[in-house]
CSV table of C-alpha atoms and ligand atoms in Angstrom, one decimal:
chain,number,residue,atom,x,y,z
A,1,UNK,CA,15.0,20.7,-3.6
A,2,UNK,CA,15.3,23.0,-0.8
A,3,UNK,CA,14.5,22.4,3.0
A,4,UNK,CA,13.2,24.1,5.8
A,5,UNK,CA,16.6,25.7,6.3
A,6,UNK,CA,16.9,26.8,2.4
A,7,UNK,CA,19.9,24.3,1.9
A,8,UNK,CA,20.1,21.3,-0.3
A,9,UNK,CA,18.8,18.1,-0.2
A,10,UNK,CA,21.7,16.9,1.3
A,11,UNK,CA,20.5,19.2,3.9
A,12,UNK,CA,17.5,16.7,4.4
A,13,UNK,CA,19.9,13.5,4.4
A,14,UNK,CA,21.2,14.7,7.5
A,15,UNK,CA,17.9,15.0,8.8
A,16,UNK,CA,17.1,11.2,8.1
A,17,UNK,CA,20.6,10.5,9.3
A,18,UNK,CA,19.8,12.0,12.7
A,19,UNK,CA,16.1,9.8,13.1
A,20,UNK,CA,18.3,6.6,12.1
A,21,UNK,CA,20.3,7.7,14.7
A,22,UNK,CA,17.3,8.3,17.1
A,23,UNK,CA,15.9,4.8,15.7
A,24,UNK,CA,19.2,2.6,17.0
A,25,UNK,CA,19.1,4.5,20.1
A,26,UNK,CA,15.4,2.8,20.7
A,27,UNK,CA,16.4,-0.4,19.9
A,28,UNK,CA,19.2,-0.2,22.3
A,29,UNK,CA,16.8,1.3,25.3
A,30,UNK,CA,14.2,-0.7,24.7
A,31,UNK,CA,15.8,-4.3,23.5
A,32,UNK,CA,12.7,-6.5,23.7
A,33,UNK,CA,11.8,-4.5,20.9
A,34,UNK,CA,14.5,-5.8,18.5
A,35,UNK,CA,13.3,-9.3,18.3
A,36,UNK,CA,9.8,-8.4,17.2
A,37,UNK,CA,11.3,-6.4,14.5
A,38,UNK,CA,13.3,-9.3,13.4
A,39,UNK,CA,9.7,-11.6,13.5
A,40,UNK,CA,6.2,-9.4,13.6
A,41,UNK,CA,7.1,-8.2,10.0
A,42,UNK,CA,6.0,-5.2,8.3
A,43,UNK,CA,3.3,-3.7,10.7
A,44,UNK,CA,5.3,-3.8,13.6
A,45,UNK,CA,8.2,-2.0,11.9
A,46,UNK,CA,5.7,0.5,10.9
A,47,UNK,CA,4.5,1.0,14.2
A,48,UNK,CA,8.3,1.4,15.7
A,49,UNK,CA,8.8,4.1,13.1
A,50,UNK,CA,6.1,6.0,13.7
A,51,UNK,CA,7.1,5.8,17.9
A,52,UNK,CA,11.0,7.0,17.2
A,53,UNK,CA,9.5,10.3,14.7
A,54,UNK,CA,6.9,10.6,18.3
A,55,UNK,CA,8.8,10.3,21.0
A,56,UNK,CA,12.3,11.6,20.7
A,57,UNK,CA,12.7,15.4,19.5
A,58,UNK,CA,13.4,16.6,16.8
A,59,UNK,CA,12.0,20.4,15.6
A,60,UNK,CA,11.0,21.5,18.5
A,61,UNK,CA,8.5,24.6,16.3
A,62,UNK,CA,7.4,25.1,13.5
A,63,UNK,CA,7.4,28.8,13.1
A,64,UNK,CA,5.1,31.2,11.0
A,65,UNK,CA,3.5,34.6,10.5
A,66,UNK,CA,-0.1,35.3,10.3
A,67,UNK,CA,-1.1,36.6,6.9
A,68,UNK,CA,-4.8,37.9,7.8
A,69,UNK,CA,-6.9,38.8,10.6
A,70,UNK,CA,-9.0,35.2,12.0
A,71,UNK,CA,-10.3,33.2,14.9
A,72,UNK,CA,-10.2,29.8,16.1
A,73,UNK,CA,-11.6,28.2,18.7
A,74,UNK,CA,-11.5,30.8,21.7
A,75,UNK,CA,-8.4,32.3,20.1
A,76,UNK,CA,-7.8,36.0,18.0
A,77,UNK,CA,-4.7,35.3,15.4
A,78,UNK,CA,-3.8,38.9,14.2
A,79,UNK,CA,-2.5,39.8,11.0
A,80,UNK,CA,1.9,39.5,11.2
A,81,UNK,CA,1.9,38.2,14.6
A,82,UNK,CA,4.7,35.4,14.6
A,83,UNK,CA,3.1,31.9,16.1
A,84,UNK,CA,4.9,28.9,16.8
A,85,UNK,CA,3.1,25.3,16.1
A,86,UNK,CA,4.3,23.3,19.0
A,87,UNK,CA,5.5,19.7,17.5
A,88,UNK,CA,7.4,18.6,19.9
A,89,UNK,CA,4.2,19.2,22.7
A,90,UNK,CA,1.5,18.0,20.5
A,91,UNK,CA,3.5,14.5,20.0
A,92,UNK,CA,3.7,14.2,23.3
A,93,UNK,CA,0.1,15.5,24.1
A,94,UNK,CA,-1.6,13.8,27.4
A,95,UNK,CA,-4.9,14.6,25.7
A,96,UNK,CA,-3.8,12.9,22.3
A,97,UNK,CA,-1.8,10.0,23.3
A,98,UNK,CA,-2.1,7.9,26.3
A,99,UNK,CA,1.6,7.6,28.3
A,100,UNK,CA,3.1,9.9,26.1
A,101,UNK,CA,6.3,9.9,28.2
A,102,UNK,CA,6.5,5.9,27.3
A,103,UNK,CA,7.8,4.2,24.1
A,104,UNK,CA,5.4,1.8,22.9
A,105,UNK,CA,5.2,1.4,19.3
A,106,UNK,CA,1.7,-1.0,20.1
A,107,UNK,CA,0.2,2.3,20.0
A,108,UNK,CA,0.2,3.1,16.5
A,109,UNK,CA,-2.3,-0.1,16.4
A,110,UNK,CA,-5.2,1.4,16.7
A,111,UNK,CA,-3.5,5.0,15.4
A,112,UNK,CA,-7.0,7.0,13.6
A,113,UNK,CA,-4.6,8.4,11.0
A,114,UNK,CA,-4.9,11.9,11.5
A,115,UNK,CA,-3.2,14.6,10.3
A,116,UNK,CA,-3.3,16.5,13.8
A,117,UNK,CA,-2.1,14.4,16.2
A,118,UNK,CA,1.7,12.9,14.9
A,119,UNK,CA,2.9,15.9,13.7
A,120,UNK,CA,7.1,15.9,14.1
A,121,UNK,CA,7.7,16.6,10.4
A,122,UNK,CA,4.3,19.2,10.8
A,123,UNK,CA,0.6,18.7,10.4
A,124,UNK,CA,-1.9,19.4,8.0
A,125,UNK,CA,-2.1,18.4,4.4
A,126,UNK,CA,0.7,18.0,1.7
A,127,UNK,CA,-1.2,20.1,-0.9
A,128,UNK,CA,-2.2,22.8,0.9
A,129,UNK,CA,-0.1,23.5,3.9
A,130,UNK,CA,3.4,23.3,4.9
A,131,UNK,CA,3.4,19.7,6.0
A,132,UNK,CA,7.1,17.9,5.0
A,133,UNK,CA,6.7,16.1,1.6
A,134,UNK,CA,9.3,14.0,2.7
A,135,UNK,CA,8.1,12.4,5.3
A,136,UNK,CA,7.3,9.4,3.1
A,137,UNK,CA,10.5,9.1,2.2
A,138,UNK,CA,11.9,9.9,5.8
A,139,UNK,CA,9.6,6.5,7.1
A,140,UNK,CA,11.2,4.0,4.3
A,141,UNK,CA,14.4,4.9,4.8
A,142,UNK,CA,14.5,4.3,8.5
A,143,UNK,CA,12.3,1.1,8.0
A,144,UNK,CA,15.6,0.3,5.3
A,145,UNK,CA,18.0,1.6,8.4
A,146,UNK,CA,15.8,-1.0,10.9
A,147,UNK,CA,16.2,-3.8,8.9
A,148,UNK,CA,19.9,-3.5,8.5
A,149,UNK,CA,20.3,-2.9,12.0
A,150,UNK,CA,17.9,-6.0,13.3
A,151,UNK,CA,18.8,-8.3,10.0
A,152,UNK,CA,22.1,-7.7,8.8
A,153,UNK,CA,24.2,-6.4,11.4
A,154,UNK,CA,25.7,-7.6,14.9
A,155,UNK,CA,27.2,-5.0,16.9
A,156,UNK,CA,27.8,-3.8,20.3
A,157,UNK,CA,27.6,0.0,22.0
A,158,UNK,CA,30.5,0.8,24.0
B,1,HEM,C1,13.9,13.5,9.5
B,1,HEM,C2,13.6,14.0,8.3
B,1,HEM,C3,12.8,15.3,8.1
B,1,HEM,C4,12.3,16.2,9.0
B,1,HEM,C5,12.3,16.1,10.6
B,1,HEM,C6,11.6,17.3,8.3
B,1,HEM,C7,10.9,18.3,8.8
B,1,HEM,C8,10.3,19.3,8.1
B,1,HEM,C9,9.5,20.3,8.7
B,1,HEM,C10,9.2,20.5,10.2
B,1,HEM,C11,9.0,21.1,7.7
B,1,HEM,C12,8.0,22.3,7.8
B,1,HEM,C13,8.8,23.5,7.9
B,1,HEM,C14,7.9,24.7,8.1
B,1,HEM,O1,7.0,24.9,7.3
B,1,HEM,O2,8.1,25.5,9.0
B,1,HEM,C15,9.5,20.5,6.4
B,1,HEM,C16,9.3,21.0,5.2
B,1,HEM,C17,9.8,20.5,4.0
B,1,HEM,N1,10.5,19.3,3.9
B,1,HEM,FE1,11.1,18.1,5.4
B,1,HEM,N2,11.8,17.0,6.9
B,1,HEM,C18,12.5,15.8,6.8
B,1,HEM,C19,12.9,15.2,5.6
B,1,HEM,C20,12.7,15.7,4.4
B,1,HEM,C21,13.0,15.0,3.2
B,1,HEM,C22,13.7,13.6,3.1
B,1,HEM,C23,12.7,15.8,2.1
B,1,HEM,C24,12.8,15.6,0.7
B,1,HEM,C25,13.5,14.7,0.1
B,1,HEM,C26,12.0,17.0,2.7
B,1,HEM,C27,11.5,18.1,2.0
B,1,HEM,C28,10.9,19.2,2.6
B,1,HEM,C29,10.3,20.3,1.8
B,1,HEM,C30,10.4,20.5,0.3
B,1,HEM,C31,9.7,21.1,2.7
B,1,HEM,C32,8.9,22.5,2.4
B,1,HEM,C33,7.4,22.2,2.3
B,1,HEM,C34,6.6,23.5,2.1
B,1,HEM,O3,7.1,24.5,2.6
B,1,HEM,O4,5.6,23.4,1.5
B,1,HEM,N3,12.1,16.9,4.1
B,1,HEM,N4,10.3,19.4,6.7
């Protein structure tokens, strides 16, 4: 299976590896957090997933070249421009998400779901656009990495 890079899928391991990274460096700036991890159950792990792949960056773009002439919105896309989906921006939208610039995995709560707003592995749909098929598999294994780290494991940062 290849990646966004053309590599392997060990290529997308390292990927994972770097959001488990980014997931133990939430639970260490934001402590209070660990505890309801280890209690509030399978919702609340959800919800701290989904804050890590929004808040901290990751792929900054998503890049691609316009393959016919059309317009959305007040905008004119012409055919081979390159464009640039901004990920990074639209997770941390002022008009999408209230306190962008704070963690709070409480906000996935009430989340509507869509595939426009939480967009850090792209947006869209699975079967028709680009959108990361793994990002399934990217969520259980860094609810697998959480619960190791809240349930299994005591360690310190030096
Ligand atoms: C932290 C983990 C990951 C991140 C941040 C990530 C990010 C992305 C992004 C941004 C794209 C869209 C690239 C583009 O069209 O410009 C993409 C595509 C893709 N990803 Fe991932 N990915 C991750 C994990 C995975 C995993 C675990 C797999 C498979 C096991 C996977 C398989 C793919 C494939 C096959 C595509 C191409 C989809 C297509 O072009 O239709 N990714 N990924």
């Amino acid at each position: 299976m290849s990646c966004y890079f053309g590599c392997s899928v060990k290529c997308e391991s390292i990927l994972v590896a770097r959001y488990a990274t980014f997931a133990a460096l939430a639970l260490h700036e934001h402590p209070q957090c660990r505890q309801k991890l280890q209690h509030d159950g399978e919702d609340y792990c959800e919800w701290f997933v989904q804050e890590v792949r929004r808040f901290y960056p990751f792929f900054p773009f998503a890049a691609a070249i316009v393959s016919h002439d059309f317009d959305w919105h007040e905008y004119h896309f012409t055919q081979e421009t390159r464009v640039l989906l901004d990920l990074y921006g639209t997770n941390h939208d002022p008009q999408l998400w209230s306190n962008p610039e704070v963690f709070f995995s409480e906000r996935f709560r009430d989340w509507n779901g869509s595939r426009f707003n939480l967009i850090p592995q792209r947006g869209g749909d699975y079967y028709i656009n680009h959108r990361c098929p793994g990002e399934w598999i990217t969520i259980a294994l860094m609810k697998v990495t959480l619960n190791f780290l809240t349930q299994s494991l005591k360690y310190d940062l030096l």
